[in-house]
mmCIF file of C-alpha atoms in Angstrom:
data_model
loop_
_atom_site.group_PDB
_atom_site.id
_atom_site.type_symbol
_atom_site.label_atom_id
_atom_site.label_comp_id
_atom_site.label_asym_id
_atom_site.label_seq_id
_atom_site.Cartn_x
_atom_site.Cartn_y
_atom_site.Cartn_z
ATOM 1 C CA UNK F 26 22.101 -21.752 33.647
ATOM 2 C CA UNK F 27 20.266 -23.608 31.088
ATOM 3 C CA UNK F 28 20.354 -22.215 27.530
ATOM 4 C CA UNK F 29 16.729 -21.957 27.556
ATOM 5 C CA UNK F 30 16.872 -19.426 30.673
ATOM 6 C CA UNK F 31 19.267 -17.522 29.278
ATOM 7 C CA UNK F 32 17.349 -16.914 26.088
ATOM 8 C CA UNK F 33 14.299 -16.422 28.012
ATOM 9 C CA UNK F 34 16.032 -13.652 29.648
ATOM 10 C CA UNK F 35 17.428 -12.069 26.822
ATOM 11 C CA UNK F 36 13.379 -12.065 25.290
ATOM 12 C CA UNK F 37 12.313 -10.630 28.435
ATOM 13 C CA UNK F 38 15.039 -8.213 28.227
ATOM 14 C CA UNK F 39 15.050 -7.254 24.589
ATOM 15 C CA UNK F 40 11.069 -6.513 25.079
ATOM 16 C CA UNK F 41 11.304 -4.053 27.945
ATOM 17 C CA UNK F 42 13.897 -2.358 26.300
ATOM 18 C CA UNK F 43 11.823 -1.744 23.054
ATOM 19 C CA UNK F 44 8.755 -1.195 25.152
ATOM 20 C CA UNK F 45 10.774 1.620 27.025
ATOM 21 C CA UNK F 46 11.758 3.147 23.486
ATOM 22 C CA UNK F 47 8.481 2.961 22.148
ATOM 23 C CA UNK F 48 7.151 4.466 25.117
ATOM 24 C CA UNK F 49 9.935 6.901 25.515
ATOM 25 C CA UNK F 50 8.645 8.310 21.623
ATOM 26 C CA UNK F 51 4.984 8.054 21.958
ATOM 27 C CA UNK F 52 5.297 10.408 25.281
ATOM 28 C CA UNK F 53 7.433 12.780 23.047
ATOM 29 C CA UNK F 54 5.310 13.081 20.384
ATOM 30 C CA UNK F 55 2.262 13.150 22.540
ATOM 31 C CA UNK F 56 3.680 16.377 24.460
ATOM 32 C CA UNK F 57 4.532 17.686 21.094
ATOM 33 C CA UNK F 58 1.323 16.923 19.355
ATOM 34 C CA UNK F 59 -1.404 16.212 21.500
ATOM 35 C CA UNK F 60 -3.174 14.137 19.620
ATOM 36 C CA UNK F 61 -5.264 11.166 21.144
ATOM 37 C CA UNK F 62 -3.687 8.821 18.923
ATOM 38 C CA UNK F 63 -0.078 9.312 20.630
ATOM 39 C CA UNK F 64 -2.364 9.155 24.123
ATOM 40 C CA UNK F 65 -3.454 6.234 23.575
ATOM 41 C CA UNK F 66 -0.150 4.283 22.375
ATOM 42 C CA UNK F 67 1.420 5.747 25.725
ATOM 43 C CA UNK F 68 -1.007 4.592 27.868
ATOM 44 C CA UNK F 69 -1.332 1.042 26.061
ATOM 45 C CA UNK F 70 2.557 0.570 26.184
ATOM 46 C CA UNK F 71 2.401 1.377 29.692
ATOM 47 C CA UNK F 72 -0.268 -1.233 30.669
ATOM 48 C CA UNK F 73 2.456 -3.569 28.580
ATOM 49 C CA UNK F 74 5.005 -2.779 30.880
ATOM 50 C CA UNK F 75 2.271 -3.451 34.025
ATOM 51 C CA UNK F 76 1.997 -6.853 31.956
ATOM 52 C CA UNK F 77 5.712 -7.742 31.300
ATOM 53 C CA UNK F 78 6.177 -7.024 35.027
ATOM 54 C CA UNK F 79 3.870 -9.131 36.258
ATOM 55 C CA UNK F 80 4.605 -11.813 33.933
ATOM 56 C CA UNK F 81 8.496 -11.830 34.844
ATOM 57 C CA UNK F 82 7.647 -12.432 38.485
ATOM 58 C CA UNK F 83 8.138 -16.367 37.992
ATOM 59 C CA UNK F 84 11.282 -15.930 36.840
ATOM 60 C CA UNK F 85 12.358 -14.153 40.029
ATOM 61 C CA UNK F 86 10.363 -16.214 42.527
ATOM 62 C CA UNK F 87 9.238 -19.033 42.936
ATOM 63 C CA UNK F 88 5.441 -19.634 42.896
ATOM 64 C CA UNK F 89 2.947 -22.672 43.697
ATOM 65 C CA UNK F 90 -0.026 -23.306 40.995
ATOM 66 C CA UNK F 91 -2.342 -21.519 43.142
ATOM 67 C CA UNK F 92 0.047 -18.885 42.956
ATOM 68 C CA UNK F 93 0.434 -18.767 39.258
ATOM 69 C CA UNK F 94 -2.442 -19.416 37.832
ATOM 70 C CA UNK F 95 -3.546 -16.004 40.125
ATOM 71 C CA UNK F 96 -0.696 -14.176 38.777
ATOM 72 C CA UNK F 97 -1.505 -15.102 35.235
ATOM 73 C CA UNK F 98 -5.109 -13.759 35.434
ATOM 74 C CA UNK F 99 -4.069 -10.727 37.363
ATOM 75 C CA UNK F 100 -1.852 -10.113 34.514
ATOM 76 C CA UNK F 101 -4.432 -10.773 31.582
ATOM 77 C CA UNK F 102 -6.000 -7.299 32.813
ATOM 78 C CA UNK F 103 -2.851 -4.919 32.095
ATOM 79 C CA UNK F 104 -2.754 -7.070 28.551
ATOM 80 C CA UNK F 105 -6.280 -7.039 27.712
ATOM 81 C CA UNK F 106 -6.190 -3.591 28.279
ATOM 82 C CA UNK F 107 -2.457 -2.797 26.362
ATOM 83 C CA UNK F 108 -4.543 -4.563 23.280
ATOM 84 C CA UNK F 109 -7.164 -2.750 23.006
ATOM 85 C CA UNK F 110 -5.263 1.002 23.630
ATOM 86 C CA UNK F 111 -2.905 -0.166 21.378
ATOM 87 C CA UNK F 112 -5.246 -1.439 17.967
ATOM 88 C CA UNK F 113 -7.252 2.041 18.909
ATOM 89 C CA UNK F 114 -4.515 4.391 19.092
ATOM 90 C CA UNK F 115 -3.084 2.711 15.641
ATOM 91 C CA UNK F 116 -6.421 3.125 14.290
ATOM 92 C CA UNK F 117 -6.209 6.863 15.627
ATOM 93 C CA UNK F 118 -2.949 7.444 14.125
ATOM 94 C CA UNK F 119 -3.716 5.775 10.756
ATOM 95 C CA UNK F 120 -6.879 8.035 10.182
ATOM 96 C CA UNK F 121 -4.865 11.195 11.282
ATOM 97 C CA UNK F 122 -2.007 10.451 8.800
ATOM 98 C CA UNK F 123 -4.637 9.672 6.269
ATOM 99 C CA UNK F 124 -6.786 12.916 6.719
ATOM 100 C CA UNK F 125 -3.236 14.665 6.266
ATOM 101 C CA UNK F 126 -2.185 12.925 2.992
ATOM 102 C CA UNK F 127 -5.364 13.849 1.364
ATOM 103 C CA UNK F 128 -5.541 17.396 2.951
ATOM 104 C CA UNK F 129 -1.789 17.940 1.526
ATOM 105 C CA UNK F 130 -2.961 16.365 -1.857
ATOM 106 C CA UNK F 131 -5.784 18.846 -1.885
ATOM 107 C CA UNK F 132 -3.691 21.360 -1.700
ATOM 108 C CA UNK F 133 -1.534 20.151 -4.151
ATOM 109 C CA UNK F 134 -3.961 20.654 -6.588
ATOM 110 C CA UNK F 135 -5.485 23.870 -5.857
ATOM 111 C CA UNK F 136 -1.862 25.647 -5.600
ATOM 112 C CA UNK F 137 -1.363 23.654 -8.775
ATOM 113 C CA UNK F 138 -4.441 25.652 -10.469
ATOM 114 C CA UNK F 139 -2.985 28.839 -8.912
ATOM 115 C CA UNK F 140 0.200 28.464 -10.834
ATOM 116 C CA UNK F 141 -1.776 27.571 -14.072
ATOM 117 C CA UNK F 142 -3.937 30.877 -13.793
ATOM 118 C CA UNK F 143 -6.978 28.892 -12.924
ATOM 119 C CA UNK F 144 -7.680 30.488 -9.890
ATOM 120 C CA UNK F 145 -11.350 31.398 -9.573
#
């Protein structure tokens, strides 16, 4: 086997494996959670692994142009849609984390006035 193929296989391998983790914790902290934000990252990283399955089908059989070039647009659905869910449940999750560093920092400061005597 060509080194190429083998390092093709180790890419292919490598990704599924982190996509599995990464899907493995976003389903965690989704059940823990429920936020939308952790929804969303499941359900993109699953449409990934629709995507890296289909797209690791010519490298178990062999296809004819026709063939391909079907596969390959079949497959730009799953991706299309892994992009999107993905950039929107970041967004999610960035905004979230945000709100709860300011909330916390809010806090700070009123507890802070408590201690001083300023309260009211």
């Amino acid at each position: 086997m060509p080194v190429y193929m083998i390092l093709s296989w180790v890419f292919i391998v490598a990704g599924l494996v982190y996509s599995v983790v990464a899907l493995v914790l976003q389903w965690r902290a989704w059940r823990r959670f429920r936020h939308v934000s952790f929804g969303l990252l499941t359900i993109s990283t699953v449409t990934a692994l629709i995507n890296q399955g289909l797209m690791a089908i010519p490298y178990v059989r062999t296809l004819d142009a026709t063939a391909l070039a079907s596969l390959m647009a079949l497959a730009a659905i799953p991706f299309a849609h892994a992009l999107v869910l993905g950039v929107w449940g970041t967004w999610s999750l960035f905004r979230a984390y945000g709100r709860v560093v300011e909330e916390n920092a809010r806090l700070r400061e009123v507890l802070g006035q408590v201690g001083e005597g300023g309260w009211g």
